[in-house]
PDB file of C-alpha atoms and ligand atoms in Angstrom:
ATOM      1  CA  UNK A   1      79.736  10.286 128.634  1.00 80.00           C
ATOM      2  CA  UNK A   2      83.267  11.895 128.306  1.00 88.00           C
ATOM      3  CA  UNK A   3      85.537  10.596 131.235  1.00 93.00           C
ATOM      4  CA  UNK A   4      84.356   6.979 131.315  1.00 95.00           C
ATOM      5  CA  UNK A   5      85.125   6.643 127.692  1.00 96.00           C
ATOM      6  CA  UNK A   6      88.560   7.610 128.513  1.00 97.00           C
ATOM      7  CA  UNK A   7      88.127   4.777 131.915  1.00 97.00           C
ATOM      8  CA  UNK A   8      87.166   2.334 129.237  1.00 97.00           C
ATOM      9  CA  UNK A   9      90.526   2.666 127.398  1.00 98.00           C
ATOM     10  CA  UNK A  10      92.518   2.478 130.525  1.00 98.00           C
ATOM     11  CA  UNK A  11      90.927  -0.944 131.448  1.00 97.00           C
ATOM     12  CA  UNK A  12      91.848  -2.319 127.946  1.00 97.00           C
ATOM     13  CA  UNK A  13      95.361  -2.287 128.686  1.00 96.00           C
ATOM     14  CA  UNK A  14      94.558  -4.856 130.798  1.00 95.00           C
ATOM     15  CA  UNK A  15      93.175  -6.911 128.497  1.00 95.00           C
ATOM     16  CA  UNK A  16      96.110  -5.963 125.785  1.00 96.00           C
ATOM     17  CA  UNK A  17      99.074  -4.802 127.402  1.00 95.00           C
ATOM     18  CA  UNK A  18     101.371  -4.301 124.191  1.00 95.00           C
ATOM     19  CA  UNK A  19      98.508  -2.668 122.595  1.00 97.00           C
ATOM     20  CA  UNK A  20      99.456   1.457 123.029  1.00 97.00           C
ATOM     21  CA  UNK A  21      97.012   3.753 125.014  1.00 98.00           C
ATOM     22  CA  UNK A  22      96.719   5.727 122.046  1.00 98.00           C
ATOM     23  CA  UNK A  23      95.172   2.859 120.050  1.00 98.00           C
ATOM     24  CA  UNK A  24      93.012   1.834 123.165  1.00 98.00           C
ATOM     25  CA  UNK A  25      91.780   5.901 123.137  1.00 98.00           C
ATOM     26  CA  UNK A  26      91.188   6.052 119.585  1.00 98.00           C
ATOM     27  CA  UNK A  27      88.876   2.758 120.225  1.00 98.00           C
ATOM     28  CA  UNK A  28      86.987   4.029 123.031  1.00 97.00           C
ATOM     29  CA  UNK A  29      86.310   7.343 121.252  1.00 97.00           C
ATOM     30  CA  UNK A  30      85.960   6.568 118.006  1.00 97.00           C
ATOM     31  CA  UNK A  31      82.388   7.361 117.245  1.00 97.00           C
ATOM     32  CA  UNK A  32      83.326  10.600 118.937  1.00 95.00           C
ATOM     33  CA  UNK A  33      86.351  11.118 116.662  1.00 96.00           C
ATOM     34  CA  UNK A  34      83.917  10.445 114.056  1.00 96.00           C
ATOM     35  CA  UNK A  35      81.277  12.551 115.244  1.00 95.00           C
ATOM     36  CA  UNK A  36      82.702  16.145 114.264  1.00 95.00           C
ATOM     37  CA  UNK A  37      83.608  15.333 110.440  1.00 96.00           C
ATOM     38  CA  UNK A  38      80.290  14.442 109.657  1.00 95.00           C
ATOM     39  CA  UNK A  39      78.917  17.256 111.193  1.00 94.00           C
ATOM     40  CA  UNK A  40      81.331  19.576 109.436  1.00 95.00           C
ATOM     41  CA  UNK A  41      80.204  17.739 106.778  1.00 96.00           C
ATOM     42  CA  UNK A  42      76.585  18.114 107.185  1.00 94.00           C
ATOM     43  CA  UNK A  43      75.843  14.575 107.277  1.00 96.00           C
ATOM     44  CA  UNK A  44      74.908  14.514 110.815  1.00 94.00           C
ATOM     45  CA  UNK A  45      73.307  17.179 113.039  1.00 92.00           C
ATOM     46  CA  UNK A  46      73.272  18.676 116.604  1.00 91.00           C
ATOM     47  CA  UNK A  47      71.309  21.355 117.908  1.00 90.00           C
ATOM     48  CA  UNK A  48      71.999  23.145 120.889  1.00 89.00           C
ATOM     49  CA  UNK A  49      69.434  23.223 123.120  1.00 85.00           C
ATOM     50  CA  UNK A  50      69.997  24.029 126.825  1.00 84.00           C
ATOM     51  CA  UNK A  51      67.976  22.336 129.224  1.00 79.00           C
ATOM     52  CA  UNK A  52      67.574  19.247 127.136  1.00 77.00           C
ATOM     53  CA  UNK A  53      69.196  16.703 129.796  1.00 81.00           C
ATOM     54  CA  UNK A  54      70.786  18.270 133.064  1.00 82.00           C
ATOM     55  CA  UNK A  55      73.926  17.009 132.140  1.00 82.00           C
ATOM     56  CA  UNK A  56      74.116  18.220 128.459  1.00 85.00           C
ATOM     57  CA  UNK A  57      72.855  21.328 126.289  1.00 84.00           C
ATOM     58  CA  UNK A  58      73.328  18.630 123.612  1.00 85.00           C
ATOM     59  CA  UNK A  59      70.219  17.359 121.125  1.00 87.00           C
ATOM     60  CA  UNK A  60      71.692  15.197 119.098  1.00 89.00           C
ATOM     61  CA  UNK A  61      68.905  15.042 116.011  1.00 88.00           C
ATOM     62  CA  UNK A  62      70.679  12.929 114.075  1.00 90.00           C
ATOM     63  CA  UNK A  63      73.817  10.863 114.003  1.00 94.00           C
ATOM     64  CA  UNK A  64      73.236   7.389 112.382  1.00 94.00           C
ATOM     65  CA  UNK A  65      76.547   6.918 110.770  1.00 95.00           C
ATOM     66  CA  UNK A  66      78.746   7.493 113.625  1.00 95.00           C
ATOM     67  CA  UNK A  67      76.227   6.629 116.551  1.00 96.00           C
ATOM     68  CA  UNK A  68      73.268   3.785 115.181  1.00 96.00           C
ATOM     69  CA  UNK A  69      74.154   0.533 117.072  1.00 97.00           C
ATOM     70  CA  UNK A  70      73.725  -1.232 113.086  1.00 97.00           C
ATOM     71  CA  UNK A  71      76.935   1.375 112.011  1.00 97.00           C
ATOM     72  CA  UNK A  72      78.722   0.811 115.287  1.00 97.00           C
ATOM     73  CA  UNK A  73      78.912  -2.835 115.016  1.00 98.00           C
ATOM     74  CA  UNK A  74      80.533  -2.593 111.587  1.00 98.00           C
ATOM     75  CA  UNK A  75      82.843  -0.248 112.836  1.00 98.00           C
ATOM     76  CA  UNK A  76      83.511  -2.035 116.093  1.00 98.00           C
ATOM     77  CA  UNK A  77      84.502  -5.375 113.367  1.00 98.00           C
ATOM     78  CA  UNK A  78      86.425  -2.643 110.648  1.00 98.00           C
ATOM     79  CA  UNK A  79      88.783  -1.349 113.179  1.00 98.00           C
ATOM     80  CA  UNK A  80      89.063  -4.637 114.973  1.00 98.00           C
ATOM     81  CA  UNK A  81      89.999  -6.272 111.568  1.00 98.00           C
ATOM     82  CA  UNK A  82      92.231  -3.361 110.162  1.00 98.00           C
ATOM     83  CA  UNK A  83      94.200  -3.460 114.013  1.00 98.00           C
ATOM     84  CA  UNK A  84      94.865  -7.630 113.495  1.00 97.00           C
ATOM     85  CA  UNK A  85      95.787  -7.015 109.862  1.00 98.00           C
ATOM     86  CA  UNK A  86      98.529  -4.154 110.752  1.00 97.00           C
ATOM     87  CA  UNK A  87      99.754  -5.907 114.096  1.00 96.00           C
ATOM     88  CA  UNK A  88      98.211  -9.294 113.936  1.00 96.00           C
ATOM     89  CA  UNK A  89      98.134  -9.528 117.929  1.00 96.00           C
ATOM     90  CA  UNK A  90      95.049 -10.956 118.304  1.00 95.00           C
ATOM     91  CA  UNK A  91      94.432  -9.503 122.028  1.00 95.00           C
ATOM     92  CA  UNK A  92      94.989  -5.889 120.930  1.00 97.00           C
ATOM     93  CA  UNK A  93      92.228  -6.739 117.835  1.00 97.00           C
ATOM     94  CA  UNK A  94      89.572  -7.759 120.571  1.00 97.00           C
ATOM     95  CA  UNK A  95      90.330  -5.442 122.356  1.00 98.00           C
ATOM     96  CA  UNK A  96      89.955  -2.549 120.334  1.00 98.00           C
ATOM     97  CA  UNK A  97      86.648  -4.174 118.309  1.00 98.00           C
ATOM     98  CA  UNK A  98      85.107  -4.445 121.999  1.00 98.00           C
ATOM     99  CA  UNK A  99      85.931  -0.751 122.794  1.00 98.00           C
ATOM    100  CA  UNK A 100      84.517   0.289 120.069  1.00 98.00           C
ATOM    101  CA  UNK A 101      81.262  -0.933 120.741  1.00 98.00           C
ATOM    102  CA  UNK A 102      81.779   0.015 124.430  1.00 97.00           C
ATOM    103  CA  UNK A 103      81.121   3.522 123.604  1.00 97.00           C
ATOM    104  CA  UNK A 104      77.759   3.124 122.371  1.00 97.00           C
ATOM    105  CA  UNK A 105      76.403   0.933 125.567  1.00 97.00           C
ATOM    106  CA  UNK A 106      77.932   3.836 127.627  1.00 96.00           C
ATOM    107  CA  UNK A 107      76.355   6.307 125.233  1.00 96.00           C
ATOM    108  CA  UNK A 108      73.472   4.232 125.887  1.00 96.00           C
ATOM    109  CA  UNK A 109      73.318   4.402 129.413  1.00 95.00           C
ATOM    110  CA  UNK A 110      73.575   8.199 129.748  1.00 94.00           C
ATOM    111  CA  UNK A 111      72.049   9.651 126.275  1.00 93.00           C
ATOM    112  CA  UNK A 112      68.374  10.079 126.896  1.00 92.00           C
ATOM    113  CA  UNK A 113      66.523   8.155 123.837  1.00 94.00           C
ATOM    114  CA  UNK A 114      68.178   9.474 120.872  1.00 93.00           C
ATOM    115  CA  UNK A 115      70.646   6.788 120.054  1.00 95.00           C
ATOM    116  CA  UNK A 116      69.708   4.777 116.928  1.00 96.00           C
ATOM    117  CA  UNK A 117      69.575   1.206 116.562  1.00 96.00           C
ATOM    118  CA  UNK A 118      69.985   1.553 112.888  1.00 96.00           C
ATOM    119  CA  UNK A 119      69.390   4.529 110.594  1.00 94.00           C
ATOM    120  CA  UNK A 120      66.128   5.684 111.065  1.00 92.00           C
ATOM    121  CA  UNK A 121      65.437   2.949 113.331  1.00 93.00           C
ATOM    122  CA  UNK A 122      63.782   3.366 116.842  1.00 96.00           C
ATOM    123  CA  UNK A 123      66.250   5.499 119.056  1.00 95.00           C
ATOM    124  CA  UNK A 124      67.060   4.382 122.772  1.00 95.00           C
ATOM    125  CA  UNK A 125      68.729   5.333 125.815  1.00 93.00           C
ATOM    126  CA  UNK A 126      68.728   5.176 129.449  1.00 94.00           C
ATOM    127  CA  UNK A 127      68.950   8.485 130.159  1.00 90.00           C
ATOM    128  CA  UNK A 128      71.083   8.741 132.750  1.00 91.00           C
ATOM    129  CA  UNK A 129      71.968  12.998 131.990  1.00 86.00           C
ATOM    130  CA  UNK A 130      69.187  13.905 133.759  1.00 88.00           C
ATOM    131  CA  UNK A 131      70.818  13.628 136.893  1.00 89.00           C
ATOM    132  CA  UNK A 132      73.977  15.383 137.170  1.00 88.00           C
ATOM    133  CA  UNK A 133      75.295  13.902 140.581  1.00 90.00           C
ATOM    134  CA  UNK A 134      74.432  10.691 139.430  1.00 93.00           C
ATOM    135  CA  UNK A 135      76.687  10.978 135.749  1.00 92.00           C
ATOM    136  CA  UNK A 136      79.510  12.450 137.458  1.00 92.00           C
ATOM    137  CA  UNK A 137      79.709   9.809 140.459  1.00 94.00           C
ATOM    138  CA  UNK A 138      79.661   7.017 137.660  1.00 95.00           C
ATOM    139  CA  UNK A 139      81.977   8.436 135.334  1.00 94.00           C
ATOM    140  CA  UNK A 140      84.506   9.415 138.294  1.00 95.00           C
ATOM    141  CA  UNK A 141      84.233   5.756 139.520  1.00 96.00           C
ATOM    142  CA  UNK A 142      84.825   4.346 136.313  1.00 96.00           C
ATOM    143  CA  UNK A 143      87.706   6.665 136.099  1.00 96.00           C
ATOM    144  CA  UNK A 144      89.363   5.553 139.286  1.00 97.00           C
ATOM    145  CA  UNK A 145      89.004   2.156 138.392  1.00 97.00           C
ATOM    146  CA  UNK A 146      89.995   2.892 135.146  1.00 97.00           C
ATOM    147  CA  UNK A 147      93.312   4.383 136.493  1.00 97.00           C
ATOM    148  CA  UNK A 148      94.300   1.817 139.003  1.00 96.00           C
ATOM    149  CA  UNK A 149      94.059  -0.508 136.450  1.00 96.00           C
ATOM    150  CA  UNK A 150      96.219   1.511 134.355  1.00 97.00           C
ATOM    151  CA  UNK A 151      98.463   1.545 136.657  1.00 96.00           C
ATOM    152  CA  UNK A 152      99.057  -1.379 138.122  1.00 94.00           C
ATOM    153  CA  UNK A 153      99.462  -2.398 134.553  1.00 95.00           C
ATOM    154  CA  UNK A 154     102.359  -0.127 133.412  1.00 96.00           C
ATOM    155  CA  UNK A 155     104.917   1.861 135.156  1.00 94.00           C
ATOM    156  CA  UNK A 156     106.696   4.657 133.530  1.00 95.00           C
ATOM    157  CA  UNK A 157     110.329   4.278 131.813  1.00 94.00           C
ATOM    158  CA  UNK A 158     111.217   7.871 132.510  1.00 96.00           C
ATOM    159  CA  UNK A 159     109.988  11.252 133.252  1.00 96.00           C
ATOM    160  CA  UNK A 160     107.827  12.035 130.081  1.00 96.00           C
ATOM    161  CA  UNK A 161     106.085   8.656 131.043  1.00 96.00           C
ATOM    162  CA  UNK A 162     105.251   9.885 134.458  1.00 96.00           C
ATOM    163  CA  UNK A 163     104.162  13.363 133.706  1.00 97.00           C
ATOM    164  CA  UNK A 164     102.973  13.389 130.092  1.00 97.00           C
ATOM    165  CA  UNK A 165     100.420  10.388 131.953  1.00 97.00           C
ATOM    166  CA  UNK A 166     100.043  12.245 134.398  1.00 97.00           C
ATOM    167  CA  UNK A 167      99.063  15.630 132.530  1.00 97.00           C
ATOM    168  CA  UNK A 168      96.709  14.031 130.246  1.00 97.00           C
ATOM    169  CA  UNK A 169      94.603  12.509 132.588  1.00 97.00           C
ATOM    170  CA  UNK A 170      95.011  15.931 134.597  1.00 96.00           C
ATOM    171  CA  UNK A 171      93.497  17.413 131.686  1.00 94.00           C
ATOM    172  CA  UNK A 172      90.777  15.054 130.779  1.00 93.00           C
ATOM    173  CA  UNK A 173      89.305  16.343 134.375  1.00 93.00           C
ATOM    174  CA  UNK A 174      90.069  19.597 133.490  1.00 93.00           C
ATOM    175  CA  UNK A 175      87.771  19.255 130.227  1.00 90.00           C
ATOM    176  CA  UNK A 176      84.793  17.417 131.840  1.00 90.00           C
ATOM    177  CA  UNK A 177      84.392  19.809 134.882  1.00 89.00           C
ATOM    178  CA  UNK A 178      84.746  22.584 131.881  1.00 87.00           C
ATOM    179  CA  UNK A 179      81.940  20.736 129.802  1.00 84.00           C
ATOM    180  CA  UNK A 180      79.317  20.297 133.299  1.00 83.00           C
ATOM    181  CA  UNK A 181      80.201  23.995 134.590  1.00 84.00           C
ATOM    182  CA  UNK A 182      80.840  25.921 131.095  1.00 83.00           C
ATOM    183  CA  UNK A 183      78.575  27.547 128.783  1.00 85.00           C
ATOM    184  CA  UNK A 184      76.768  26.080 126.021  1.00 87.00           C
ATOM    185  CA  UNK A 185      78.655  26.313 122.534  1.00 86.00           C
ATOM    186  CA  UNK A 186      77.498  28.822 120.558  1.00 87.00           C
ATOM    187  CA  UNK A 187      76.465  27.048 117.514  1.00 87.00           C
ATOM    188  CA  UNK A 188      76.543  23.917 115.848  1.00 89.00           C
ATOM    189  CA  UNK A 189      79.341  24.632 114.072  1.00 88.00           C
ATOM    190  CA  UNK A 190      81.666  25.618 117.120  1.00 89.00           C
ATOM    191  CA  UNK A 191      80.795  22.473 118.495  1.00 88.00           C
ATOM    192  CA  UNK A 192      81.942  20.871 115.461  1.00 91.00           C
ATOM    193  CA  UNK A 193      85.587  22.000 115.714  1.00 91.00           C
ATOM    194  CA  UNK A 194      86.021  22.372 118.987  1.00 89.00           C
ATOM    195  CA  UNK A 195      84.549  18.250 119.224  1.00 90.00           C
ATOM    196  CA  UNK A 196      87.873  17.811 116.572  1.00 93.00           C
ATOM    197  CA  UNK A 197      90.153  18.573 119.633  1.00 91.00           C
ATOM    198  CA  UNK A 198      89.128  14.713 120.560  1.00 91.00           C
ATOM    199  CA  UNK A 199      91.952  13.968 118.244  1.00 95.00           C
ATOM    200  CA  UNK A 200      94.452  15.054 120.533  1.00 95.00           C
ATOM    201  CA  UNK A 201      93.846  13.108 123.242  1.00 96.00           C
ATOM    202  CA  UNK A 202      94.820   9.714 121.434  1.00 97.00           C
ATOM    203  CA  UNK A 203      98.055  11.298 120.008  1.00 97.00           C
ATOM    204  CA  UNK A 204      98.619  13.164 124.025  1.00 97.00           C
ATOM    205  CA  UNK A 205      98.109   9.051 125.181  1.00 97.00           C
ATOM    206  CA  UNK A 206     100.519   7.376 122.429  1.00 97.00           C
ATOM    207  CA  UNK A 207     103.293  10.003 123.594  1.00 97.00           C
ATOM    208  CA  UNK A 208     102.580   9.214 126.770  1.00 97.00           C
ATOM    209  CA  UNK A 209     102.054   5.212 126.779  1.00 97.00           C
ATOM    210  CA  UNK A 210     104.941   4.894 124.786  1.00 97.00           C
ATOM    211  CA  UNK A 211     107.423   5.905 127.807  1.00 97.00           C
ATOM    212  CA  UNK A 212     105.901   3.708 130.141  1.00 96.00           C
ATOM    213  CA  UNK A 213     106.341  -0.385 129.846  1.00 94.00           C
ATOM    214  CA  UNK A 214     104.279  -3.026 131.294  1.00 93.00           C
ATOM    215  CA  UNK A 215     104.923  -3.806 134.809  1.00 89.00           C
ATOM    216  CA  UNK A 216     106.785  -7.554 134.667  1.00 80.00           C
ATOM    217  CA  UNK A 217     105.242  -8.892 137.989  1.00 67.00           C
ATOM    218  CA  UNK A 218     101.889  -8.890 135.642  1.00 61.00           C
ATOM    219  CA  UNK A 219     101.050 -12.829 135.475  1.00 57.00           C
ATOM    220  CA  UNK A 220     101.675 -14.213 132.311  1.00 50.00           C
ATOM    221  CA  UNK A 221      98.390 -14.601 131.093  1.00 50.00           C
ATOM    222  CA  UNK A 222      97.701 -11.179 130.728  1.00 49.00           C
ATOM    223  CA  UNK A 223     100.765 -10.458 128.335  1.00 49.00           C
ATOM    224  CA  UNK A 224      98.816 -12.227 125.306  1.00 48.00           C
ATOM    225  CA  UNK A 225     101.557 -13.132 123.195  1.00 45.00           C
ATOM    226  CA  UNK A 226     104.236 -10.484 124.633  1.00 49.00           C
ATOM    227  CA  UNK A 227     107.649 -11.948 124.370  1.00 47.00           C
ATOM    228  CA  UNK A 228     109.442 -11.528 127.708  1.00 48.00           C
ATOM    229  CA  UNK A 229     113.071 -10.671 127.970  1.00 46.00           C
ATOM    230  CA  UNK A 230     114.850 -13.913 130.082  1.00 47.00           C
ATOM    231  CA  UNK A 231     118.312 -14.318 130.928  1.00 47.00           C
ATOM    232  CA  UNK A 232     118.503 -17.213 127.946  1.00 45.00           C
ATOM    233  CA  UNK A 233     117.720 -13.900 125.381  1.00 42.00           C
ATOM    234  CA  UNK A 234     121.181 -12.975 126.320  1.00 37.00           C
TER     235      UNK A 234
HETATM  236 ZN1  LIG B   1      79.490   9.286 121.653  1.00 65.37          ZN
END
């Protein structure tokens, strides 16, 4: 799944409205942002292997660190934990911890069985790569939802907030049509460095989020703990 991680991090500013898109990206990806290093490192290994799911030339032998469900729940709680500690808004913490963990149940959902539940445990996984209409209509839905949410959630403060938004999600579509309709990467170690480019995408969304403000007709609830500027603030 590529797009619907992205859809994930665009609902989460729901949930945590002064937490920055960036942030909510970084979450939603971060076993992907992961990923690369240890394969550069040689701690984790992908072969390419075209016609292993429909969707994906991807066989992902082995990736317990950044992909067993036992290592994602301890870095769903790390970055959870290290996000309270630097900001302590308490919203933005769950928020991010759930994210986290919301990439492997999506991973889950498409990845055909090769997703660990702990290192060297028994792998799982829906599957759902074998059909390529059927990944793209989910992930697109998600997307749209994802977006709306977005939003109607935050407005932007000035041009960069409009079009650097704008541009990145422009781009995100731009990359998954290129992964579905492009070759397969060359070799494992391409893959590698070219994967690193998901690095970007959190910085592209910081840049982005950070000209844009919350929309103040939001109810209150959703704010968390965001102060709101009244006339008594002078
Ligand atoms: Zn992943």
């Amino acid at each position: 799944m590529f797009i619907g991680h992205a859809a994930a991090a665009l609902l989460g500013k729901r949930a945590a409205p002064r937490t920055s898109l960036g942030v909510l990206l970084a979450a939603a990806t971060f076993l992907d942002l992961l990923w690369p290093v240890f394969l550069l490192l040689g701690w984790e290994h992908v072969r390419i292997a075209p016609g292993n799911t429909d969707f994906t030339p991807l066989d992902f032998v082995s990736y317990p660190i950044s992909h067993s469900l036992l290592a994602v729940a301890g870095w769903s709680v790390a970055a959870g934990a290290l996000y309270y500690a630097v900001t302590r808004y308490g919203f933005g913490a769950w928020t991010v911890g759930v994210l986290v963990l919301s990439h492997w149940v999506l991973d889950w959902i498409t990845h055909r069985p090769d997703l660990p539940l702990w290192p060297g445990g028994p792998r799982v996984g829906l599957g759902m790569w074998h059909s390529v209409p059927l990944t793209m209509a989910v992930e697109l839905l998600l997307f749209v939802v994802g977006l709306a949410v977005y939003l109607g959630t935050t407005r932007s403060r000035d041009a960069v907030g409009r079009w650097a938004f704008w541009g990145l999600m422009a781009f995100y579509l731009v990359v998954y049509v290129g992964n579905v309709a492009g070759p397969p990467p060359p070799n494992e170690r391409a893959l590698a460095w070219v994967a690193l480019l998901a690095w970007l995408f959190p910085l592209w969304a910081w840049w982005a989020d950070a000209h844009r403000e919350v929309t103040p007709q939001l109810p209150e609830t959703a704010y968390g703990s965001v102060k709101r500027a009244t006339p008594d603030d002078g």
